[in-house]
Amino acid sequence: MYLSYTVLNPIIIAILIITMPQGVSCQKSCTGNAGLMKSIQYQLKLVEANDGKCDCAHRSLEKVGFFVSSSGALENVGTGAIVIYDSVTTNLGGGYDKSTGVFSAPVEGLYYFTWTVLAQEDKSFYTQLNLNNTVVAKNHAGANGISTHMSSSQSAVIQIQKNDGVSIRVHSGGKYMYGDKWSTFSGFKI
Ligand SMILES: *[C@@H]1O[C@H](CO)[C@@H](O)[C@H](O)[C@H]1NC(C)=O
């Protein structure tokens, strides 16, 4: 179809009128985007700058936690002996050694420890939490003279140095402690 210039002219003007305000608003939003771009670029620079300083190996080591239990019952364990929890569920940081029963802190820090002992009826299994050779807390699981088992828990929050050893030891009367997830020991860096 042939359209004359006189027909097209008003159409072109109409298009210009319609598109002009859009051009103005585009300019405005472009100015806004420029500000946003500057902000994003600045934040990217911050992320890049911090990324270079991030010691990932150190970071993963900061997460320390263990949860262990005794698979079987422990009977007639002598006073002072370390309670060895042979079943390891969690051991982030690798601090707990199931051959010795000792948790050696892989990094210094503030730690939370808790342990539960289920003693058999008419028997006792008193324990203590040790930091190296120092007694930190005691746990009185005693069912002497009663006809049901007795469960007892204790916890401690202590600041410890790298390589300090934390263990559960028999305080006295290590007659019978149930295993099978009834008696557990756990700790983590806060
Ligand atoms: C605990 O023992 C470890 C290993 O022998 C030692 O490095 C650390 O200094 C001791 N800590 C305390 C508080 O006695």
PDB file of C-alpha atoms and ligand atoms in Angstrom:
ATOM      1  CA  MET A   1       0.000   0.000   0.000  1.00  0.00           C
ATOM      2  CA  TYR A   2       1.265   3.460  -0.907  1.00  0.00           C
ATOM      3  CA  LEU A   3       1.199   6.121   1.822  1.00  0.00           C
ATOM      4  CA  SER A   4       1.893   9.733   0.869  1.00  0.00           C
ATOM      5  CA  TYR A   5       4.281  11.924   2.798  1.00  0.00           C
ATOM      6  CA  THR A   6       1.394  14.041   4.064  1.00  0.00           C
ATOM      7  CA  VAL A   7      -0.225  10.950   5.496  1.00  0.00           C
ATOM      8  CA  LEU A   8       3.028   9.694   6.998  1.00  0.00           C
ATOM      9  CA  ASN A   9       4.082  13.035   8.501  1.00  0.00           C
ATOM     10  CA  PRO A  10       1.453  13.205  11.230  1.00  0.00           C
ATOM     11  CA  ILE A  11       2.159   9.564  12.026  1.00  0.00           C
ATOM     12  CA  ILE A  12       5.903  10.300  12.462  1.00  0.00           C
ATOM     13  CA  ILE A  13       5.103  13.278  14.702  1.00  0.00           C
ATOM     14  CA  ALA A  14       2.724  11.140  16.732  1.00  0.00           C
ATOM     15  CA  ILE A  15       5.437   8.498  17.148  1.00  0.00           C
ATOM     16  CA  LEU A  16       7.912  11.167  18.269  1.00  0.00           C
ATOM     17  CA  ILE A  17       5.444  12.534  20.819  1.00  0.00           C
ATOM     18  CA  ILE A  18       4.763   9.075  22.173  1.00  0.00           C
ATOM     19  CA  THR A  19       8.426   8.019  22.312  1.00  0.00           C
ATOM     20  CA  MET A  20       9.861  11.261  23.684  1.00  0.00           C
ATOM     21  CA  PRO A  21       8.573  10.968  27.233  1.00  0.00           C
ATOM     22  CA  GLN A  22       9.798   7.380  27.235  1.00  0.00           C
ATOM     23  CA  GLY A  23      13.211   8.657  26.206  1.00  0.00           C
ATOM     24  CA  VAL A  24      13.215  11.048  29.130  1.00  0.00           C
ATOM     25  CA  SER A  25      12.134   8.383  31.622  1.00  0.00           C
ATOM     26  CA  CYS A  26      14.748   5.984  30.201  1.00  0.00           C
ATOM     27  CA  GLN A  27      17.400   8.578  30.825  1.00  0.00           C
ATOM     28  CA  LYS A  28      16.208   8.867  34.426  1.00  0.00           C
ATOM     29  CA  SER A  29      16.262   5.097  35.027  1.00  0.00           C
ATOM     30  CA  CYS A  30      19.671   4.882  33.346  1.00  0.00           C
ATOM     31  CA  THR A  31      20.970   7.391  35.883  1.00  0.00           C
ATOM     32  CA  GLY A  32      19.423   5.232  38.620  1.00  0.00           C
ATOM     33  CA  ASN A  33      21.036   2.090  37.183  1.00  0.00           C
ATOM     34  CA  ALA A  34      24.401   3.801  37.083  1.00  0.00           C
ATOM     35  CA  GLY A  35      24.145   4.389  40.830  1.00  0.00           C
ATOM     36  CA  LEU A  36      23.093   0.782  41.376  1.00  0.00           C
ATOM     37  CA  MET A  37      25.947  -0.450  39.163  1.00  0.00           C
ATOM     38  CA  LYS A  38      28.439   1.606  41.172  1.00  0.00           C
ATOM     39  CA  SER A  39      27.063   0.113  44.391  1.00  0.00           C
ATOM     40  CA  ILE A  40      27.245  -3.455  43.010  1.00  0.00           C
ATOM     41  CA  GLN A  41      30.776  -2.891  41.716  1.00  0.00           C
ATOM     42  CA  TYR A  42      31.836  -1.524  45.102  1.00  0.00           C
ATOM     43  CA  GLN A  43      30.336  -4.517  46.930  1.00  0.00           C
ATOM     44  CA  LEU A  44      31.967  -6.923  44.463  1.00  0.00           C
ATOM     45  CA  LYS A  45      35.314  -5.284  45.205  1.00  0.00           C
ATOM     46  CA  LEU A  46      34.716  -5.821  48.941  1.00  0.00           C
ATOM     47  CA  VAL A  47      33.846  -9.499  48.376  1.00  0.00           C
ATOM     48  CA  GLU A  48      36.940  -9.991  46.201  1.00  0.00           C
ATOM     49  CA  ALA A  49      39.162  -8.236  48.739  1.00  0.00           C
ATOM     50  CA  ASN A  50      37.865 -10.416  51.606  1.00  0.00           C
ATOM     51  CA  ASP A  51      37.979 -13.584  49.555  1.00  0.00           C
ATOM     52  CA  GLY A  52      41.734 -13.268  49.216  1.00  0.00           C
ATOM     53  CA  LYS A  53      42.111 -13.099  52.985  1.00  0.00           C
ATOM     54  CA  CYS A  54      39.791 -16.049  53.714  1.00  0.00           C
ATOM     55  CA  ASP A  55      41.723 -19.008  55.107  1.00  0.00           C
ATOM     56  CA  CYS A  56      39.316 -21.828  54.298  1.00  0.00           C
ATOM     57  CA  ALA A  57      41.420 -24.589  55.879  1.00  0.00           C
ATOM     58  CA  HIS A  58      41.473 -22.672  59.160  1.00  0.00           C
ATOM     59  CA  ARG A  59      37.740 -21.987  58.951  1.00  0.00           C
ATOM     60  CA  SER A  60      36.747 -25.635  58.594  1.00  0.00           C
ATOM     61  CA  LEU A  61      38.957 -26.495  61.559  1.00  0.00           C
ATOM     62  CA  GLU A  62      37.099 -23.960  63.692  1.00  0.00           C
ATOM     63  CA  LYS A  63      34.043 -26.217  63.624  1.00  0.00           C
ATOM     64  CA  VAL A  64      34.800 -28.811  66.266  1.00  0.00           C
ATOM     65  CA  GLY A  65      32.332 -31.263  67.744  1.00  0.00           C
ATOM     66  CA  PHE A  66      32.090 -34.895  68.747  1.00  0.00           C
ATOM     67  CA  PHE A  67      29.431 -37.326  69.934  1.00  0.00           C
ATOM     68  CA  VAL A  68      30.461 -40.776  71.144  1.00  0.00           C
ATOM     69  CA  SER A  69      28.891 -43.641  73.032  1.00  0.00           C
ATOM     70  CA  SER A  70      29.700 -47.017  74.469  1.00  0.00           C
ATOM     71  CA  SER A  71      28.484 -49.907  72.337  1.00  0.00           C
ATOM     72  CA  GLY A  72      28.578 -52.339  75.226  1.00  0.00           C
ATOM     73  CA  ALA A  73      28.298 -52.222  78.999  1.00  0.00           C
ATOM     74  CA  LEU A  74      31.368 -51.416  81.101  1.00  0.00           C
ATOM     75  CA  GLU A  75      31.771 -53.444  84.295  1.00  0.00           C
ATOM     76  CA  ASN A  76      34.089 -53.105  87.275  1.00  0.00           C
ATOM     77  CA  VAL A  77      36.200 -50.271  85.901  1.00  0.00           C
ATOM     78  CA  GLY A  78      38.806 -49.091  88.391  1.00  0.00           C
ATOM     79  CA  THR A  79      38.809 -45.647  89.976  1.00  0.00           C
ATOM     80  CA  GLY A  80      40.759 -43.148  87.838  1.00  0.00           C
ATOM     81  CA  ALA A  81      40.440 -45.190  84.639  1.00  0.00           C
ATOM     82  CA  ILE A  82      39.362 -43.366  81.508  1.00  0.00           C
ATOM     83  CA  VAL A  83      35.917 -44.343  80.236  1.00  0.00           C
ATOM     84  CA  ILE A  84      36.461 -45.359  76.630  1.00  0.00           C
ATOM     85  CA  TYR A  85      33.526 -44.688  74.331  1.00  0.00           C
ATOM     86  CA  ASP A  86      34.150 -46.960  71.366  1.00  0.00           C
ATOM     87  CA  SER A  87      31.304 -45.903  69.100  1.00  0.00           C
ATOM     88  CA  VAL A  88      31.926 -42.610  67.284  1.00  0.00           C
ATOM     89  CA  THR A  89      28.945 -40.897  65.658  1.00  0.00           C
ATOM     90  CA  THR A  90      30.419 -37.423  65.126  1.00  0.00           C
ATOM     91  CA  ASN A  91      34.028 -36.288  65.278  1.00  0.00           C
ATOM     92  CA  LEU A  92      34.435 -32.991  63.418  1.00  0.00           C
ATOM     93  CA  GLY A  93      37.978 -31.748  63.749  1.00  0.00           C
ATOM     94  CA  GLY A  94      39.145 -35.261  64.656  1.00  0.00           C
ATOM     95  CA  GLY A  95      39.746 -34.422  68.323  1.00  0.00           C
ATOM     96  CA  TYR A  96      38.295 -37.583  69.861  1.00  0.00           C
ATOM     97  CA  ASP A  97      40.470 -40.694  69.921  1.00  0.00           C
ATOM     98  CA  LYS A  98      38.467 -43.871  70.500  1.00  0.00           C
ATOM     99  CA  SER A  99      41.588 -45.874  71.331  1.00  0.00           C
ATOM    100  CA  THR A 100      42.305 -43.688  74.389  1.00  0.00           C
ATOM    101  CA  GLY A 101      38.899 -42.131  75.124  1.00  0.00           C
ATOM    102  CA  VAL A 102      40.524 -38.686  75.210  1.00  0.00           C
ATOM    103  CA  PHE A 103      39.357 -35.625  73.307  1.00  0.00           C
ATOM    104  CA  SER A 104      42.360 -33.445  72.405  1.00  0.00           C
ATOM    105  CA  ALA A 105      41.325 -29.942  71.382  1.00  0.00           C
ATOM    106  CA  PRO A 106      42.443 -29.307  67.782  1.00  0.00           C
ATOM    107  CA  VAL A 107      42.105 -25.554  68.393  1.00  0.00           C
ATOM    108  CA  GLU A 108      41.925 -23.430  71.521  1.00  0.00           C
ATOM    109  CA  GLY A 109      38.567 -21.978  72.505  1.00  0.00           C
ATOM    110  CA  LEU A 110      35.504 -22.092  74.675  1.00  0.00           C
ATOM    111  CA  TYR A 111      34.006 -25.595  74.717  1.00  0.00           C
ATOM    112  CA  TYR A 112      30.829 -27.219  75.997  1.00  0.00           C
ATOM    113  CA  PHE A 113      30.952 -30.831  77.220  1.00  0.00           C
ATOM    114  CA  THR A 114      28.218 -33.098  78.481  1.00  0.00           C
ATOM    115  CA  TRP A 115      28.005 -36.772  79.371  1.00  0.00           C
ATOM    116  CA  THR A 116      25.349 -39.157  80.591  1.00  0.00           C
ATOM    117  CA  VAL A 117      25.816 -42.406  82.461  1.00  0.00           C
ATOM    118  CA  LEU A 118      23.155 -45.062  82.977  1.00  0.00           C
ATOM    119  CA  ALA A 119      24.049 -47.224  85.965  1.00  0.00           C
ATOM    120  CA  GLN A 120      22.499 -50.647  86.453  1.00  0.00           C
ATOM    121  CA  GLU A 121      20.064 -51.210  89.307  1.00  0.00           C
ATOM    122  CA  ASP A 122      21.724 -51.663  92.696  1.00  0.00           C
ATOM    123  CA  LYS A 123      25.027 -50.560  91.179  1.00  0.00           C
ATOM    124  CA  SER A 124      26.924 -47.303  90.749  1.00  0.00           C
ATOM    125  CA  PHE A 125      29.121 -45.746  88.116  1.00  0.00           C
ATOM    126  CA  TYR A 126      30.412 -42.412  89.397  1.00  0.00           C
ATOM    127  CA  THR A 127      32.449 -40.385  86.927  1.00  0.00           C
ATOM    128  CA  GLN A 128      34.215 -37.074  86.479  1.00  0.00           C
ATOM    129  CA  LEU A 129      35.242 -34.860  83.588  1.00  0.00           C
ATOM    130  CA  ASN A 130      38.946 -34.190  83.499  1.00  0.00           C
ATOM    131  CA  LEU A 131      40.929 -31.424  81.792  1.00  0.00           C
ATOM    132  CA  ASN A 132      44.289 -33.183  81.618  1.00  0.00           C
ATOM    133  CA  ASN A 133      44.647 -34.260  85.261  1.00  0.00           C
ATOM    134  CA  THR A 134      42.321 -31.679  86.762  1.00  0.00           C
ATOM    135  CA  VAL A 135      38.782 -32.630  87.779  1.00  0.00           C
ATOM    136  CA  VAL A 136      36.284 -30.173  86.270  1.00  0.00           C
ATOM    137  CA  ALA A 137      32.881 -31.756  87.061  1.00  0.00           C
ATOM    138  CA  LYS A 138      31.442 -34.889  88.677  1.00  0.00           C
ATOM    139  CA  ASN A 139      28.502 -37.118  87.790  1.00  0.00           C
ATOM    140  CA  HIS A 140      26.746 -39.260  90.418  1.00  0.00           C
ATOM    141  CA  ALA A 141      25.040 -42.169  88.659  1.00  0.00           C
ATOM    142  CA  GLY A 142      24.184 -44.347  91.634  1.00  0.00           C
ATOM    143  CA  ALA A 143      21.459 -46.968  91.810  1.00  0.00           C
ATOM    144  CA  ASN A 144      22.750 -48.639  94.988  1.00  0.00           C
ATOM    145  CA  GLY A 145      19.858 -50.062  97.019  1.00  0.00           C
ATOM    146  CA  ILE A 146      17.200 -49.324  94.425  1.00  0.00           C
ATOM    147  CA  SER A 147      15.502 -51.684  92.024  1.00  0.00           C
ATOM    148  CA  THR A 148      15.737 -49.646  88.837  1.00  0.00           C
ATOM    149  CA  HIS A 149      18.522 -48.233  86.713  1.00  0.00           C
ATOM    150  CA  MET A 150      19.719 -44.689  87.352  1.00  0.00           C
ATOM    151  CA  SER A 151      20.723 -42.160  84.704  1.00  0.00           C
ATOM    152  CA  SER A 152      22.722 -39.078  85.521  1.00  0.00           C
ATOM    153  CA  SER A 153      24.096 -36.226  83.413  1.00  0.00           C
ATOM    154  CA  GLN A 154      26.566 -33.436  83.916  1.00  0.00           C
ATOM    155  CA  SER A 155      28.010 -30.680  81.747  1.00  0.00           C
ATOM    156  CA  ALA A 156      30.726 -28.041  81.741  1.00  0.00           C
ATOM    157  CA  VAL A 157      31.770 -24.980  79.763  1.00  0.00           C
ATOM    158  CA  ILE A 158      35.530 -24.506  79.785  1.00  0.00           C
ATOM    159  CA  GLN A 159      38.134 -22.446  78.016  1.00  0.00           C
ATOM    160  CA  ILE A 160      40.821 -24.814  76.792  1.00  0.00           C
ATOM    161  CA  GLN A 161      44.080 -24.571  74.889  1.00  0.00           C
ATOM    162  CA  LYS A 162      45.097 -26.477  71.789  1.00  0.00           C
ATOM    163  CA  ASN A 163      46.067 -30.088  72.634  1.00  0.00           C
ATOM    164  CA  ASP A 164      44.492 -29.985  76.108  1.00  0.00           C
ATOM    165  CA  GLY A 165      42.936 -33.357  76.852  1.00  0.00           C
ATOM    166  CA  VAL A 166      39.372 -33.801  78.040  1.00  0.00           C
ATOM    167  CA  SER A 167      38.187 -37.196  79.226  1.00  0.00           C
ATOM    168  CA  ILE A 168      35.636 -38.952  81.386  1.00  0.00           C
ATOM    169  CA  ARG A 169      37.190 -40.949  84.194  1.00  0.00           C
ATOM    170  CA  VAL A 170      35.769 -43.215  86.844  1.00  0.00           C
ATOM    171  CA  HIS A 171      35.507 -41.253  90.068  1.00  0.00           C
ATOM    172  CA  SER A 172      34.703 -44.317  92.150  1.00  0.00           C
ATOM    173  CA  GLY A 173      32.406 -47.318  92.064  1.00  0.00           C
ATOM    174  CA  GLY A 174      32.677 -48.086  88.356  1.00  0.00           C
ATOM    175  CA  LYS A 175      30.439 -51.128  88.769  1.00  0.00           C
ATOM    176  CA  TYR A 176      28.151 -51.134  85.754  1.00  0.00           C
ATOM    177  CA  MET A 177      27.515 -48.577  83.020  1.00  0.00           C
ATOM    178  CA  TYR A 178      25.072 -49.458  80.247  1.00  0.00           C
ATOM    179  CA  GLY A 179      26.180 -49.057  76.642  1.00  0.00           C
ATOM    180  CA  ASP A 180      23.888 -49.277  73.625  1.00  0.00           C
ATOM    181  CA  LYS A 181      23.409 -45.481  73.362  1.00  0.00           C
ATOM    182  CA  TRP A 182      22.348 -45.107  77.023  1.00  0.00           C
ATOM    183  CA  SER A 183      25.703 -43.686  78.025  1.00  0.00           C
ATOM    184  CA  THR A 184      27.166 -40.932  75.854  1.00  0.00           C
ATOM    185  CA  PHE A 185      29.838 -38.231  75.835  1.00  0.00           C
ATOM    186  CA  SER A 186      29.797 -35.159  73.616  1.00  0.00           C
ATOM    187  CA  GLY A 187      31.379 -31.769  73.244  1.00  0.00           C
ATOM    188  CA  PHE A 188      31.732 -28.890  70.848  1.00  0.00           C
ATOM    189  CA  LYS A 189      33.503 -25.580  70.434  1.00  0.00           C
ATOM    190  CA  ILE A 190      31.147 -22.689  71.069  1.00  0.00           C
TER     191      ILE A 190
HETATM  192  C1  LIG B   1      47.477 -30.640  78.913  1.00  0.00           C
HETATM  193  O1  LIG B   1      48.272 -31.608  78.294  1.00  0.00           O
HETATM  194  C2  LIG B   1      48.724 -31.259  77.002  1.00  0.00           C
HETATM  195  C3  LIG B   1      49.388 -32.480  76.392  1.00  0.00           C
HETATM  196  O2  LIG B   1      50.337 -33.024  77.250  1.00  0.00           O
HETATM  197  C4  LIG B   1      49.629 -30.053  77.126  1.00  0.00           C
HETATM  198  O3  LIG B   1      50.068 -29.661  75.848  1.00  0.00           O
HETATM  199  C5  LIG B   1      48.853 -28.910  77.775  1.00  0.00           C
HETATM  200  O4  LIG B   1      49.692 -27.802  77.996  1.00  0.00           O
HETATM  201  C6  LIG B   1      48.238 -29.339  79.083  1.00  0.00           C
HETATM  202  N1  LIG B   1      47.318 -28.291  79.535  1.00  0.00           N
HETATM  203  C7  LIG B   1      47.122 -27.978  80.812  1.00  0.00           C
HETATM  204  C8  LIG B   1      46.108 -26.909  81.070  1.00  0.00           C
HETATM  205  O5  LIG B   1      47.706 -28.524  81.715  1.00  0.00           O
END
